[in-house]
mmCIF file of C-alpha atoms and ligand atoms in Angstrom:
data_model
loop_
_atom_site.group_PDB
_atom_site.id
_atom_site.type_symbol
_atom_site.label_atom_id
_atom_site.label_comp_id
_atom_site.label_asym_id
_atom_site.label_seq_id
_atom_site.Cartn_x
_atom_site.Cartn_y
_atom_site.Cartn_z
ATOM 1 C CA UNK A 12 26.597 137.293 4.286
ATOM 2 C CA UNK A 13 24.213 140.592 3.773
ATOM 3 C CA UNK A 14 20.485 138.555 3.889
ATOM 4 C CA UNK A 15 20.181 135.813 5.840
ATOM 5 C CA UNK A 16 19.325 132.576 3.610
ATOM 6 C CA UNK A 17 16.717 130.064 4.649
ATOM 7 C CA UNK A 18 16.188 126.164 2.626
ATOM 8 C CA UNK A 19 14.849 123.185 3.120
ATOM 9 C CA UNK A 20 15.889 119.965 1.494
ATOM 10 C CA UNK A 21 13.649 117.660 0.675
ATOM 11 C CA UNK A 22 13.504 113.651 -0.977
ATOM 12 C CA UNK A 23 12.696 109.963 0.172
ATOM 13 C CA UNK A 24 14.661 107.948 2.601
ATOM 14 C CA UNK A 25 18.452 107.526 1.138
ATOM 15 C CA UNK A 26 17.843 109.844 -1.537
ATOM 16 C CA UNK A 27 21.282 111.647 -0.178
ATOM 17 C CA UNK A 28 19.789 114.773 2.059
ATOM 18 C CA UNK A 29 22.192 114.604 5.008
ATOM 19 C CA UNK A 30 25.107 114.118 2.423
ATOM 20 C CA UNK A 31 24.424 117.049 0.424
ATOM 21 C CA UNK A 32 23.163 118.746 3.417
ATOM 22 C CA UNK A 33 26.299 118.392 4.769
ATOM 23 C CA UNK A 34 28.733 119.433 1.472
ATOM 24 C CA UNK A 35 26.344 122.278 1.108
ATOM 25 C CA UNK A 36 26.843 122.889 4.992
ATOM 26 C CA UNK A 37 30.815 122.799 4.542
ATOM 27 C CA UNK A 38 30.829 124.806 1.174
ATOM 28 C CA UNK A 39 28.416 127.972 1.754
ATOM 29 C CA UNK A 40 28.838 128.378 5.436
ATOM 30 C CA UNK A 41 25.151 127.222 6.686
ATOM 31 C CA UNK A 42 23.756 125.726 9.397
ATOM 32 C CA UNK A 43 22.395 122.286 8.844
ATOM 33 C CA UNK A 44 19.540 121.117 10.702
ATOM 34 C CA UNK A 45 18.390 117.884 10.204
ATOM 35 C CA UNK A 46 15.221 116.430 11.835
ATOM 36 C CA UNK A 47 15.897 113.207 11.809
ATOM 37 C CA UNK A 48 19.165 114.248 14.504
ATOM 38 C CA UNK A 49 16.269 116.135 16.509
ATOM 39 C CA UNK A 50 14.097 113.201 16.561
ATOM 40 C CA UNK A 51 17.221 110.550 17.536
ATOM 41 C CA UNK A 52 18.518 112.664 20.104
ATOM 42 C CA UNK A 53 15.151 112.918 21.532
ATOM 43 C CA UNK A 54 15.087 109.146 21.838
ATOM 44 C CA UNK A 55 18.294 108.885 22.734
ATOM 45 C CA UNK A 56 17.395 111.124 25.500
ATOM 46 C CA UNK A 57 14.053 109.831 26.410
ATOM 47 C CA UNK A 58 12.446 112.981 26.395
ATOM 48 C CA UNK A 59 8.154 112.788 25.840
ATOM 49 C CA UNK A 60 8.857 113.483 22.278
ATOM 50 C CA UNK A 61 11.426 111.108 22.245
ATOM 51 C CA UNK A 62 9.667 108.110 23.745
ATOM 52 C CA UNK A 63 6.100 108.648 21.292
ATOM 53 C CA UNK A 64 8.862 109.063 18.002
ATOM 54 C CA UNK A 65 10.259 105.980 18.956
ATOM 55 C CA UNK A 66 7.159 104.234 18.391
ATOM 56 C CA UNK A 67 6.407 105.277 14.971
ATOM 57 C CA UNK A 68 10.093 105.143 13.401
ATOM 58 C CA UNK A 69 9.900 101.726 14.611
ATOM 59 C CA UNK A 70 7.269 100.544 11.983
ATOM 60 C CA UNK A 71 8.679 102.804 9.617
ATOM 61 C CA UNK A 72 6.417 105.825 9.846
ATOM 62 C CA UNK A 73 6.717 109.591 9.991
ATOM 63 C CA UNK A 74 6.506 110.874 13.344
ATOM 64 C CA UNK A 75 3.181 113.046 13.903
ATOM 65 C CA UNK A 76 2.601 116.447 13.060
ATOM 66 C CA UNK A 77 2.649 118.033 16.146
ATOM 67 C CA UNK A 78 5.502 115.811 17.595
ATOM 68 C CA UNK A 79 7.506 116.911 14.859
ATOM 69 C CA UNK A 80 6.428 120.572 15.084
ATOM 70 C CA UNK A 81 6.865 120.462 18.960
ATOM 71 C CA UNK A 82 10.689 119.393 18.309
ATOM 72 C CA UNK A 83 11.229 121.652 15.475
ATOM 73 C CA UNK A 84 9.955 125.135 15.838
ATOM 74 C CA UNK A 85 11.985 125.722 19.136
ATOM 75 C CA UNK A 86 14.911 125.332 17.837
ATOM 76 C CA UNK A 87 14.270 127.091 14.816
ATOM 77 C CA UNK A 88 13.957 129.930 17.115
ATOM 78 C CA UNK A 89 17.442 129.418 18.358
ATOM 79 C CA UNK A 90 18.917 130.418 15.107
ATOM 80 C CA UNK A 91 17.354 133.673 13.983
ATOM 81 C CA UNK A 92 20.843 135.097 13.881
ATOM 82 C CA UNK A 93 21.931 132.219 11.497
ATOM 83 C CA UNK A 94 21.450 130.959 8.224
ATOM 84 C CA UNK A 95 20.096 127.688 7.827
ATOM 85 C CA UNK A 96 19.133 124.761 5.732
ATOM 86 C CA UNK A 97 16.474 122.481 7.337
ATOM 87 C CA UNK A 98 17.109 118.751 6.287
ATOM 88 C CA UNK A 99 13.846 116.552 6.657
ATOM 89 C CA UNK A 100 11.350 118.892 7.556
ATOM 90 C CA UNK A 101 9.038 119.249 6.262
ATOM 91 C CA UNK A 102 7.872 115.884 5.141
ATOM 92 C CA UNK A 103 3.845 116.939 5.212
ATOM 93 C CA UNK A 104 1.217 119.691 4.073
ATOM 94 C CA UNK A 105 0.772 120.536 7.873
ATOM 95 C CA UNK A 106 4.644 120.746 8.468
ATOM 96 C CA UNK A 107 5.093 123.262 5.519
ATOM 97 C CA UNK A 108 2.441 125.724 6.177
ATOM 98 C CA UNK A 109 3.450 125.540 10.260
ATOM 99 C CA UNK A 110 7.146 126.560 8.646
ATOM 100 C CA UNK A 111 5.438 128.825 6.778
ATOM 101 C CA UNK A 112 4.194 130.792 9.239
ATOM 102 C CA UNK A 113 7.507 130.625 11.404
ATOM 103 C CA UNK A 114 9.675 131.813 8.780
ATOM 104 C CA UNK A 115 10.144 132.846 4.735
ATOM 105 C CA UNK A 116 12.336 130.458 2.710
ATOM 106 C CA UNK A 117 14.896 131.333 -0.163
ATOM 107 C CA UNK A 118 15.010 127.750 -1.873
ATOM 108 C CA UNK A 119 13.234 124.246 -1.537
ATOM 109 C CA UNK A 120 15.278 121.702 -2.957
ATOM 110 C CA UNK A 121 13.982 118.316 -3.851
ATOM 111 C CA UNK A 122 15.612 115.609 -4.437
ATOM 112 C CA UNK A 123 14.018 112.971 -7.026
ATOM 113 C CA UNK A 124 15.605 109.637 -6.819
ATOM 114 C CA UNK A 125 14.610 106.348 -8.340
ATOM 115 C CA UNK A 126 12.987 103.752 -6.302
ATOM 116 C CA UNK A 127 15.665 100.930 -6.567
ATOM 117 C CA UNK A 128 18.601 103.307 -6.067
ATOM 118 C CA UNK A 129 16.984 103.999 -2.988
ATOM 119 C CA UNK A 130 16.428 100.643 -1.726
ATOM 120 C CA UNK A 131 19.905 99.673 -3.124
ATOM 121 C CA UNK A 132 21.684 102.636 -0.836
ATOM 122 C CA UNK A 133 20.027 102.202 2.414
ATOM 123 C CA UNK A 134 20.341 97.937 2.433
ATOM 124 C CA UNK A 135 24.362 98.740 2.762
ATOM 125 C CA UNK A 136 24.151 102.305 5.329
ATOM 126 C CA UNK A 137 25.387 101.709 8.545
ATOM 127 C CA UNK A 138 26.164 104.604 11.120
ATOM 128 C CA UNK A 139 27.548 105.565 13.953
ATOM 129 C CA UNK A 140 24.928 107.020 16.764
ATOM 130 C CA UNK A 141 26.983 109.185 18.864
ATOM 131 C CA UNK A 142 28.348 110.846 16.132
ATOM 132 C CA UNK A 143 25.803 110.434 13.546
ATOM 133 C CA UNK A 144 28.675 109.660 10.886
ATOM 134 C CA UNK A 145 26.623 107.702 8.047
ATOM 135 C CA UNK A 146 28.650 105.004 5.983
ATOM 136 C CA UNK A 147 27.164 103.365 2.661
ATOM 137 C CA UNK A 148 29.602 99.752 2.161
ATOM 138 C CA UNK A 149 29.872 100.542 -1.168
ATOM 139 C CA UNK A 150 29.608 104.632 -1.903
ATOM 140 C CA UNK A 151 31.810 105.612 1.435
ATOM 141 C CA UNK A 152 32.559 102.424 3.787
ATOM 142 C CA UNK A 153 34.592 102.849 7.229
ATOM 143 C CA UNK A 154 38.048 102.079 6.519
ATOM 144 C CA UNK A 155 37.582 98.682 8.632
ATOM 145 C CA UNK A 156 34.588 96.861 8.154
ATOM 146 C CA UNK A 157 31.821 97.378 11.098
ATOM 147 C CA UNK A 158 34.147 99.838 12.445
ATOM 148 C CA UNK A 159 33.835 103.780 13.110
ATOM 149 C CA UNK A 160 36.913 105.946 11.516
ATOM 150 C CA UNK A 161 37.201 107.633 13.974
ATOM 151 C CA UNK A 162 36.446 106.583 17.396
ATOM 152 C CA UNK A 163 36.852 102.626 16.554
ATOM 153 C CA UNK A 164 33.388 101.972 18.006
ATOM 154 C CA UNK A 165 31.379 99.696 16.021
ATOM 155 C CA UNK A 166 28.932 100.650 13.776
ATOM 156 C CA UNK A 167 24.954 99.753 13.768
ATOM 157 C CA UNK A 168 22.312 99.685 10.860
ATOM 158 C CA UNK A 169 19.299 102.085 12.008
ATOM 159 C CA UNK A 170 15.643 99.927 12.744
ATOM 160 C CA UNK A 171 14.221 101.745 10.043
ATOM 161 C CA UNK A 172 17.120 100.839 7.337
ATOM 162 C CA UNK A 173 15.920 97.448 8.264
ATOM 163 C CA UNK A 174 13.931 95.489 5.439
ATOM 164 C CA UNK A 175 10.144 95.904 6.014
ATOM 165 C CA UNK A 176 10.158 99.451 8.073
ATOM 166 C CA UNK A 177 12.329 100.203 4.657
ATOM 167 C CA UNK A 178 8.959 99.467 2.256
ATOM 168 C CA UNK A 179 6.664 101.264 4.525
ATOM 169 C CA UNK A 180 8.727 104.464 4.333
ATOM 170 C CA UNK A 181 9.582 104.456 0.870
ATOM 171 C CA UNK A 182 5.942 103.809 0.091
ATOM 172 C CA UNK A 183 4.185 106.701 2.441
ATOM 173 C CA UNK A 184 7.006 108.991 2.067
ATOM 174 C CA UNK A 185 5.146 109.218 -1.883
ATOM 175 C CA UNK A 186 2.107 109.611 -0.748
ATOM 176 C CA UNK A 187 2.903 113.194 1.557
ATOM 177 C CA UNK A 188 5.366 114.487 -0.716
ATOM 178 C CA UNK A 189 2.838 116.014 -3.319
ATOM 179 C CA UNK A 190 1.197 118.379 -1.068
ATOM 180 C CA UNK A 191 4.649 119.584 -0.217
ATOM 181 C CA UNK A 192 6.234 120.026 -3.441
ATOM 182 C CA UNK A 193 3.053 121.296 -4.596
ATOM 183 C CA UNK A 194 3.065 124.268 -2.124
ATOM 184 C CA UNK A 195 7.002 125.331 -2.938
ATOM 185 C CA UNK A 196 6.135 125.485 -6.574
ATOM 186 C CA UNK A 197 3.327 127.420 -6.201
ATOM 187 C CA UNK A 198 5.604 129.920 -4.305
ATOM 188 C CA UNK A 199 8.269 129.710 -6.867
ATOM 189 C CA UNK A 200 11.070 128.416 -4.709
ATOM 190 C CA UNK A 201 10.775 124.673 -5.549
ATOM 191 C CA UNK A 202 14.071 123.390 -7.218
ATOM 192 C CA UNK A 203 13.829 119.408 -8.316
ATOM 193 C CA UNK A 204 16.882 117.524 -8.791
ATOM 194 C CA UNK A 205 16.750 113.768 -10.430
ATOM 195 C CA UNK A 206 19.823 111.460 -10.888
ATOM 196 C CA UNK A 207 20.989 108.003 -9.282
ATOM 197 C CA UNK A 208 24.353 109.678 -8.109
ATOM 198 C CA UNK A 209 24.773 112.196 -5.432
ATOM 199 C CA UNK A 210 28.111 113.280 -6.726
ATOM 200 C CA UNK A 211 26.529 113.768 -10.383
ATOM 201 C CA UNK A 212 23.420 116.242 -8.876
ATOM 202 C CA UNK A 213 25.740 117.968 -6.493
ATOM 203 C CA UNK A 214 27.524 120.128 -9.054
ATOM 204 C CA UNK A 215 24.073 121.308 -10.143
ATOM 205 C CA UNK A 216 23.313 122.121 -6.851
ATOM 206 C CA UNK A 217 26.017 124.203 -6.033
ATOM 207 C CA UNK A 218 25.349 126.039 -9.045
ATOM 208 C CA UNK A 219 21.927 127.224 -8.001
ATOM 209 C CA UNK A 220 23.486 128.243 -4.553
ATOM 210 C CA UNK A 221 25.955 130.283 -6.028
ATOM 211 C CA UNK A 222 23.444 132.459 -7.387
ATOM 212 C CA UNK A 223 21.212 132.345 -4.918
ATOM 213 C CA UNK A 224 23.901 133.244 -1.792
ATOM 214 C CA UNK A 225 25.762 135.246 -4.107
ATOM 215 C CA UNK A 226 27.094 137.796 -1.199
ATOM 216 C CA UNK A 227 28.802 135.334 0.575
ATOM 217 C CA UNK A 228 32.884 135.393 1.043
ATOM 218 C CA UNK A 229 34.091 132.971 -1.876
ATOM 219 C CA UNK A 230 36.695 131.835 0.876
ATOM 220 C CA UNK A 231 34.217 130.255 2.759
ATOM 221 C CA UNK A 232 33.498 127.754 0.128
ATOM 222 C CA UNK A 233 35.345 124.779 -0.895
ATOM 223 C CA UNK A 234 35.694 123.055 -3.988
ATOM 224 C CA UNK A 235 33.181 120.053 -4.807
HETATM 225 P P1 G5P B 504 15.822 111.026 8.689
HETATM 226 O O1 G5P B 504 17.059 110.803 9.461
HETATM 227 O O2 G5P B 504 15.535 112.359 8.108
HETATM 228 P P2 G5P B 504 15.298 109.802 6.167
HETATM 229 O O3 G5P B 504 14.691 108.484 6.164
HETATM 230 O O4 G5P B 504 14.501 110.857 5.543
HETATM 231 O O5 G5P B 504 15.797 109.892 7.643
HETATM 232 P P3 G5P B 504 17.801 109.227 5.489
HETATM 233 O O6 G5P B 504 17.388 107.792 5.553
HETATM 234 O O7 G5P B 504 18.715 109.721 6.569
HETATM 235 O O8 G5P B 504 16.554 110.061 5.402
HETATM 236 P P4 G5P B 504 19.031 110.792 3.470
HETATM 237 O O9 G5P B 504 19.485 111.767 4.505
HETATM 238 O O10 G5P B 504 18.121 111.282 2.401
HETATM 239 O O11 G5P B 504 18.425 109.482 4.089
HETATM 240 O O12 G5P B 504 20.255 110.158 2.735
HETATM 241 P P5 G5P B 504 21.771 109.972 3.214
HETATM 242 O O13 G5P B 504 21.804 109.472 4.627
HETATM 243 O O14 G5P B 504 22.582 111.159 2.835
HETATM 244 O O15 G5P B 504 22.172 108.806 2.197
HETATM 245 C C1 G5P B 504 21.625 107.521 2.354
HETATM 246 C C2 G5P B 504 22.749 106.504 2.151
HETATM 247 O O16 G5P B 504 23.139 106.531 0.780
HETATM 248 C C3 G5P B 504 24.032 106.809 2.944
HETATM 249 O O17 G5P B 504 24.598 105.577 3.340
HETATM 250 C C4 G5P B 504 24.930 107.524 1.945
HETATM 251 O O18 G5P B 504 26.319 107.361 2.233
HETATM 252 C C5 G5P B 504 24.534 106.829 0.652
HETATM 253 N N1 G5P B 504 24.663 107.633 -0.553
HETATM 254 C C6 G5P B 504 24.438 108.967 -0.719
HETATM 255 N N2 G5P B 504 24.648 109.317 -1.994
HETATM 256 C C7 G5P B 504 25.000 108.186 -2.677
HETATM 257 C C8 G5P B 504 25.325 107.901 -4.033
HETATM 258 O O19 G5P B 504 25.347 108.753 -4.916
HETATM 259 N N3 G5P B 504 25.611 106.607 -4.340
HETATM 260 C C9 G5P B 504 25.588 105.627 -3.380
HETATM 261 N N4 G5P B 504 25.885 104.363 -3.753
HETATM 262 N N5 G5P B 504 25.284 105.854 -2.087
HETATM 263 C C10 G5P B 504 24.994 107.109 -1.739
HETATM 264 O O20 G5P B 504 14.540 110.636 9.564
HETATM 265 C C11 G5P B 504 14.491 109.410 10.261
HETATM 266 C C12 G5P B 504 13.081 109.179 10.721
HETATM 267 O O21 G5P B 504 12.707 110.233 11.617
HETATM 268 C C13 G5P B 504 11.361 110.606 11.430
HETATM 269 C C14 G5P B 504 10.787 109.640 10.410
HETATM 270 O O22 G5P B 504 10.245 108.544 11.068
HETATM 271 C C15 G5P B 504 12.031 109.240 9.620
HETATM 272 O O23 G5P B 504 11.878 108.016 8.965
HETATM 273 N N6 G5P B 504 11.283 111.982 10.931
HETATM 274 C C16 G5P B 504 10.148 112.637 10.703
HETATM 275 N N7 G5P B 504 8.846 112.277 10.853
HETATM 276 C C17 G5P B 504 7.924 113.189 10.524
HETATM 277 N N8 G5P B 504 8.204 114.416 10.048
HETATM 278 C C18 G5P B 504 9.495 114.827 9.904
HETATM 279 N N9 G5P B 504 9.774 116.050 9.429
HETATM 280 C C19 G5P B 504 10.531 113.913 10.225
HETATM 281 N N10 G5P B 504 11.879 113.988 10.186
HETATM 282 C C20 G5P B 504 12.327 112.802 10.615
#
């Protein structure tokens, strides 16, 4: 790749982020960062950040501002040699513009999903935490019920997949997203993507990618 290429991915809870992060991860050669990973291994780890995340993904919430920024911008740092596409950050105003001043973005994709297709998807995710392999019992379930592919280890549903932290983030996550998507359109990167299927807006993705990452070897893709 000539130009380094920088994107974020944006959209509600369940609107399909880590999976397309990941196929666009596996077909154009990036990096994928994803902030909710950060903020799990963080907990998982007990580190200060860790421990004050905890409390707010708990009851649903976003973690705060400078938590978040804390967590991210360091490791942002680590990858100036890469290129990258940020999944889950930024989720406010004050996230964005700290980005902003870290780095330049290519693309801002945003992912539009409606409400009930959200709810729908995240009542039947389960995952695995070591990996972070994500299931859905209907869209891409384990092979045996409960169960991890892979390792055989069984498989948990995330406290904020549960019922009532589900609401509360479906219902702020609205409420911060303007600002955001608001500020990429203004700088002419925002690209918004709206279906109920991940497999139907994927195509359409891949299609702006190959014209925006147009340098890069056509080996290292794969097909969708
Ligand atoms: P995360 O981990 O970033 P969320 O809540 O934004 O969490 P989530 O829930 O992981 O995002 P996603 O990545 O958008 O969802 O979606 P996904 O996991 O790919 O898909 C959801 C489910 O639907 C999966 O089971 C998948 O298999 C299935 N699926 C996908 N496509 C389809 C389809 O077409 N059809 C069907 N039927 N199923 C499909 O962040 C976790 C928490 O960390 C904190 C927040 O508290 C957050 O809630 N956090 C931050 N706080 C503040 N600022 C930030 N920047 C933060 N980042 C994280």
């Amino acid at each position: 790749m000539s130009k380094l290429f920088r994107a974020v991915i944006m959209g509600p809870p369940g609107s399909g982020k880590g999976t397309i992060s990941e196929r666009i991860a596996h077909s154009f050669g990036l990096k994928h960062l994803s902030s909710g990973d950060f903020v799990r291994e963080n907990i998982a780890a007990k580190t200060e950040a860790g421990v004050q995340a905890k409390t707010y993904i708990k009851k649903g919430l976003l973690v705060p501002d400078h938590v978040m920024t804390r967590l991210l911008l360091p490791r942002l740092e680590e990858m100036t040699k890469y290129s990258w596409l940020l999944d889950g950050f930024p989720r406010t105003l004050a996230q964005a513009k700290a980005l902003n001043s870290a780095c330049d973005l290519d693309v801002a994709i945003n992912l539009n999903i409606p409400l009930e297709t959200l709810k729908e998807r995240l009542r039947h995710r389960w995952i695995h935490p070591p990996s972070g392999r994500v299931y859905n019992m209907c869209f891409n379930p384990p092979r045996v019920q409960g169960i991890d592919d892979i390792t055989g280890d069984p498989l948990i549903q995330q406290e904020d997949d549960r019922p009532e932290a589900l609401v509360a983030r479906l219902r702020h996550y609205k409420d911060v997203a303007k600002p955001v998507t608001d500020f990429y359109k203004a700088k002419g990167i925002l690209y918004t993507f709206s279906d109920t299927e991940t497999d139907r807006i994927w195509p359409n993705i891949s299609t702006l990618l190959n014209t925006k990452i147009p340098t890069i070897q056509s080996d290292a893709r794969c097909a969708s």
